[in-house]
């Protein structure tokens, strides 16, 4: 086991409705193939006093604000107090927590978005998990498939972890900040509290509480 990439070391599960799902796996990417089914099961238990059904398998908290031009495809859940802004494109299999911002022209697909996450401007987040209070700057994206279409491996710096999955975006720990126009390559793991400089190309495992400046240059926060 590569301890830093375990669910328990990346996330505080009290900040997501996906807690039962994430507790059932060791590594977070192991939950990706199960997101859709989990949303369907969870959605069926949601109180109609708190959530309304907007189309097939689309549950939206009554306190959430969804702009008319946003597109929501099921299965998906939009949590309390979350704002889904103009022209956002939720393709499906998206579990979005409370107090989030899904911004203009942002696209989500097969994701777990913890509470208080912001993806506010022109972001693509696919086959990814974003931890509590993480933030992706304008134009930053998760690249979720390799150019040669081979299975994604997690590069830890000392070993490669076989995932058996063709599509994995990024696993961002709690309180991660991603700078504008950065690209998180398939299988990127970013530890809690880490900052990624703008215009970065990120690959593999980035330790917790660090500052990623460029490939090969990572500083620890003081």
Short mmCIF file of C-alpha atoms in Angstrom, two decimals:
data_model
loop_
_atom_site.label_atom_id
_atom_site.label_comp_id
_atom_site.label_asym_id
_atom_site.label_seq_id
_atom_site.Cartn_x
_atom_site.Cartn_y
_atom_site.Cartn_z
CA UNK A 1 0.00 0.00 0.00
CA UNK A 2 1.12 3.52 -0.80
CA UNK A 3 -0.06 5.18 2.41
CA UNK A 4 -0.17 8.84 1.27
CA UNK A 5 -2.71 8.02 -1.46
CA UNK A 6 -5.14 6.17 0.78
CA UNK A 7 -8.60 7.66 1.22
CA UNK A 8 -8.05 8.14 4.95
CA UNK A 9 -4.93 10.26 4.30
CA UNK A 10 -6.46 12.48 1.63
CA UNK A 11 -9.96 13.22 2.91
CA UNK A 12 -12.10 14.09 5.90
CA UNK A 13 -15.15 12.00 5.02
CA UNK A 14 -17.45 13.99 7.28
CA UNK A 15 -17.66 16.52 4.43
CA UNK A 16 -19.27 14.33 1.76
CA UNK A 17 -22.43 12.29 1.28
CA UNK A 18 -20.14 9.76 -0.45
CA UNK A 19 -18.69 8.70 2.90
CA UNK A 20 -20.13 5.13 2.76
CA UNK A 21 -18.73 4.64 -0.73
CA UNK A 22 -15.28 5.97 0.06
CA UNK A 23 -15.09 3.99 3.28
CA UNK A 24 -15.55 0.83 1.22
CA UNK A 25 -12.30 1.30 -0.74
CA UNK A 26 -8.63 1.82 0.04
CA UNK A 27 -7.60 4.11 -2.80
CA UNK A 28 -10.01 6.82 -3.96
CA UNK A 29 -9.89 5.92 -7.65
CA UNK A 30 -11.35 2.52 -6.75
CA UNK A 31 -14.63 4.34 -6.11
CA UNK A 32 -14.87 5.78 -9.64
CA UNK A 33 -16.65 2.80 -11.27
CA UNK A 34 -19.19 2.80 -8.42
CA UNK A 35 -20.25 6.46 -8.41
CA UNK A 36 -23.26 6.12 -10.70
CA UNK A 37 -24.81 3.23 -8.78
CA UNK A 38 -24.14 4.94 -5.45
CA UNK A 39 -25.91 8.13 -6.58
CA UNK A 40 -28.97 6.14 -7.66
CA UNK A 41 -29.12 4.41 -4.27
CA UNK A 42 -28.56 7.63 -2.32
CA UNK A 43 -30.99 9.64 -4.41
CA UNK A 44 -33.82 7.25 -3.64
CA UNK A 45 -33.36 7.98 0.09
CA UNK A 46 -33.34 11.80 -0.11
CA UNK A 47 -36.17 13.65 1.59
CA UNK A 48 -38.63 15.35 -0.80
CA UNK A 49 -38.82 18.14 1.78
CA UNK A 50 -35.17 18.97 1.09
CA UNK A 51 -34.64 17.83 -2.50
CA UNK A 52 -36.66 18.06 -5.69
CA UNK A 53 -36.47 15.70 -8.63
CA UNK A 54 -35.59 17.62 -11.80
CA UNK A 55 -35.74 15.06 -14.55
CA UNK A 56 -34.71 11.42 -14.46
CA UNK A 57 -32.39 10.68 -11.53
CA UNK A 58 -31.51 14.33 -11.00
CA UNK A 59 -31.89 15.43 -7.38
CA UNK A 60 -31.37 19.11 -6.56
CA UNK A 61 -31.47 20.53 -3.04
CA UNK A 62 -34.20 23.15 -2.71
CA UNK A 63 -31.66 25.58 -1.27
CA UNK A 64 -29.35 25.19 -4.30
CA UNK A 65 -29.32 27.77 -7.08
CA UNK A 66 -29.22 26.37 -10.62
CA UNK A 67 -29.21 28.85 -13.49
CA UNK A 68 -31.64 28.17 -16.33
CA UNK A 69 -28.84 27.72 -18.87
CA UNK A 70 -27.11 24.99 -16.82
CA UNK A 71 -27.55 21.39 -18.02
CA UNK A 72 -28.00 18.58 -15.50
CA UNK A 73 -27.99 14.95 -16.64
CA UNK A 74 -28.59 12.06 -14.29
CA UNK A 75 -27.66 10.42 -12.22
CA UNK A 76 -26.57 13.43 -10.22
CA UNK A 77 -27.13 15.08 -6.87
CA UNK A 78 -26.65 18.80 -6.24
CA UNK A 79 -26.23 19.54 -2.54
CA UNK A 80 -27.66 22.26 -0.29
CA UNK A 81 -26.56 25.83 -0.89
CA UNK A 82 -24.61 24.93 -4.02
CA UNK A 83 -24.62 27.28 -7.02
CA UNK A 84 -24.55 25.88 -10.56
CA UNK A 85 -23.85 28.82 -12.82
CA UNK A 86 -24.56 29.74 -16.41
CA UNK A 87 -23.91 27.11 -19.07
CA UNK A 88 -22.47 24.58 -16.63
CA UNK A 89 -22.57 21.08 -18.17
CA UNK A 90 -23.13 18.24 -15.69
CA UNK A 91 -22.93 15.17 -17.91
CA UNK A 92 -23.92 12.68 -15.23
CA UNK A 93 -22.63 10.52 -12.37
CA UNK A 94 -21.87 13.67 -10.40
CA UNK A 95 -22.27 13.83 -6.63
CA UNK A 96 -21.87 17.50 -5.71
CA UNK A 97 -21.76 18.45 -2.04
CA UNK A 98 -23.05 21.40 -0.03
CA UNK A 99 -21.92 24.99 -0.50
CA UNK A 100 -20.12 24.35 -3.78
CA UNK A 101 -19.68 26.55 -6.83
CA UNK A 102 -19.94 24.91 -10.24
CA UNK A 103 -19.04 27.76 -12.51
CA UNK A 104 -19.88 29.07 -15.93
CA UNK A 105 -19.03 26.62 -18.72
CA UNK A 106 -17.64 24.10 -16.23
CA UNK A 107 -18.10 20.45 -17.17
CA UNK A 108 -18.46 17.58 -14.67
CA UNK A 109 -18.51 13.86 -15.41
CA UNK A 110 -18.25 10.90 -13.03
CA UNK A 111 -17.07 12.88 -10.03
CA UNK A 112 -17.35 13.22 -6.28
CA UNK A 113 -17.22 16.87 -5.26
CA UNK A 114 -16.87 17.33 -1.50
CA UNK A 115 -18.56 20.18 0.39
CA UNK A 116 -17.39 23.77 -0.20
CA UNK A 117 -15.46 22.97 -3.37
CA UNK A 118 -15.12 25.64 -6.05
CA UNK A 119 -14.70 24.89 -9.76
CA UNK A 120 -15.88 28.34 -10.79
CA UNK A 121 -14.60 29.18 -14.29
CA UNK A 122 -14.15 27.08 -17.42
CA UNK A 123 -13.05 23.89 -15.69
CA UNK A 124 -13.26 20.28 -16.86
CA UNK A 125 -13.46 17.72 -14.06
CA UNK A 126 -13.86 14.12 -15.15
CA UNK A 127 -13.38 10.80 -13.33
CA UNK A 128 -12.04 12.71 -10.36
CA UNK A 129 -12.57 13.32 -6.65
CA UNK A 130 -12.13 16.82 -5.22
CA UNK A 131 -11.69 17.06 -1.46
CA UNK A 132 -13.20 19.48 1.06
CA UNK A 133 -12.62 23.17 0.29
CA UNK A 134 -10.43 22.40 -2.70
CA UNK A 135 -10.40 24.99 -5.47
CA UNK A 136 -9.52 24.86 -9.15
CA UNK A 137 -8.48 28.16 -10.70
CA UNK A 138 -9.93 29.45 -13.96
CA UNK A 139 -9.23 27.19 -16.92
CA UNK A 140 -7.61 24.39 -14.90
CA UNK A 141 -8.66 20.90 -15.97
CA UNK A 142 -8.32 17.23 -15.16
CA UNK A 143 -7.12 15.16 -18.09
CA UNK A 144 -8.70 11.75 -17.57
CA UNK A 145 -7.45 9.55 -20.41
CA UNK A 146 -3.97 8.89 -21.76
CA UNK A 147 -3.20 9.80 -25.35
CA UNK A 148 -2.38 6.15 -26.15
CA UNK A 149 -5.59 4.96 -24.43
CA UNK A 150 -3.71 2.50 -22.21
CA UNK A 151 -4.68 1.84 -18.59
CA UNK A 152 -3.73 4.53 -16.11
CA UNK A 153 -0.96 3.90 -13.58
CA UNK A 154 -0.39 5.98 -10.47
CA UNK A 155 3.21 7.18 -10.38
CA UNK A 156 4.30 7.57 -6.76
CA UNK A 157 7.94 8.40 -7.38
CA UNK A 158 9.11 5.02 -6.11
CA UNK A 159 6.64 2.67 -7.80
CA UNK A 160 3.76 2.48 -10.25
CA UNK A 161 0.36 1.37 -8.98
CA UNK A 162 -1.74 -0.49 -11.52
CA UNK A 163 -5.34 0.72 -11.44
CA UNK A 164 -6.93 -1.40 -14.15
CA UNK A 165 -8.87 1.71 -15.24
CA UNK A 166 -8.71 3.51 -18.58
CA UNK A 167 -10.09 6.77 -17.22
CA UNK A 168 -8.80 8.48 -14.07
CA UNK A 169 -8.53 12.23 -13.70
CA UNK A 170 -7.21 13.67 -10.45
CA UNK A 171 -7.66 12.94 -6.77
CA UNK A 172 -7.33 16.23 -4.90
CA UNK A 173 -7.04 16.08 -1.13
CA UNK A 174 -8.77 18.52 1.20
CA UNK A 175 -7.82 22.21 0.92
CA UNK A 176 -5.90 21.84 -2.36
CA UNK A 177 -5.46 24.95 -4.50
CA UNK A 178 -4.90 24.52 -8.24
CA UNK A 179 -3.63 27.56 -10.14
CA UNK A 180 -5.23 28.93 -13.29
CA UNK A 181 -4.78 27.09 -16.60
CA UNK A 182 -3.09 24.08 -15.02
CA UNK A 183 -3.45 20.56 -16.41
CA UNK A 184 -3.66 17.63 -14.02
CA UNK A 185 -2.64 14.60 -16.05
CA UNK A 186 -4.34 11.18 -15.75
CA UNK A 187 -3.78 9.63 -12.35
CA UNK A 188 -2.58 12.77 -10.57
CA UNK A 189 -2.81 12.59 -6.75
CA UNK A 190 -2.42 15.82 -4.78
CA UNK A 191 -2.03 15.62 -1.01
CA UNK A 192 -3.95 17.75 1.47
CA UNK A 193 -3.18 21.44 1.72
CA UNK A 194 -0.98 21.61 -1.36
CA UNK A 195 -0.81 24.55 -3.78
CA UNK A 196 -0.25 24.11 -7.50
CA UNK A 197 1.26 27.08 -9.35
CA UNK A 198 -0.66 28.51 -12.32
CA UNK A 199 0.16 27.11 -15.77
CA UNK A 200 1.45 23.86 -14.26
CA UNK A 201 1.60 20.46 -15.91
CA UNK A 202 1.14 18.00 -13.04
CA UNK A 203 1.71 14.25 -13.06
CA UNK A 204 1.93 11.54 -10.41
CA UNK A 205 1.83 12.02 -6.65
CA UNK A 206 2.37 15.48 -5.12
CA UNK A 207 2.97 15.39 -1.34
CA UNK A 208 0.70 17.04 1.20
CA UNK A 209 1.37 20.59 2.42
CA UNK A 210 3.68 21.43 -0.43
CA UNK A 211 3.98 23.97 -3.24
CA UNK A 212 4.23 22.58 -6.75
CA UNK A 213 6.15 25.08 -8.86
CA UNK A 214 7.08 23.00 -11.89
CA UNK A 215 8.11 19.46 -12.78
CA UNK A 216 10.90 18.46 -10.42
CA UNK A 217 10.52 21.52 -8.20
CA UNK A 218 8.29 21.00 -5.19
CA UNK A 219 8.78 22.92 -1.96
CA UNK A 220 7.37 22.08 1.46
CA UNK A 221 5.27 24.75 3.13
CA UNK A 222 6.79 26.27 6.24
#
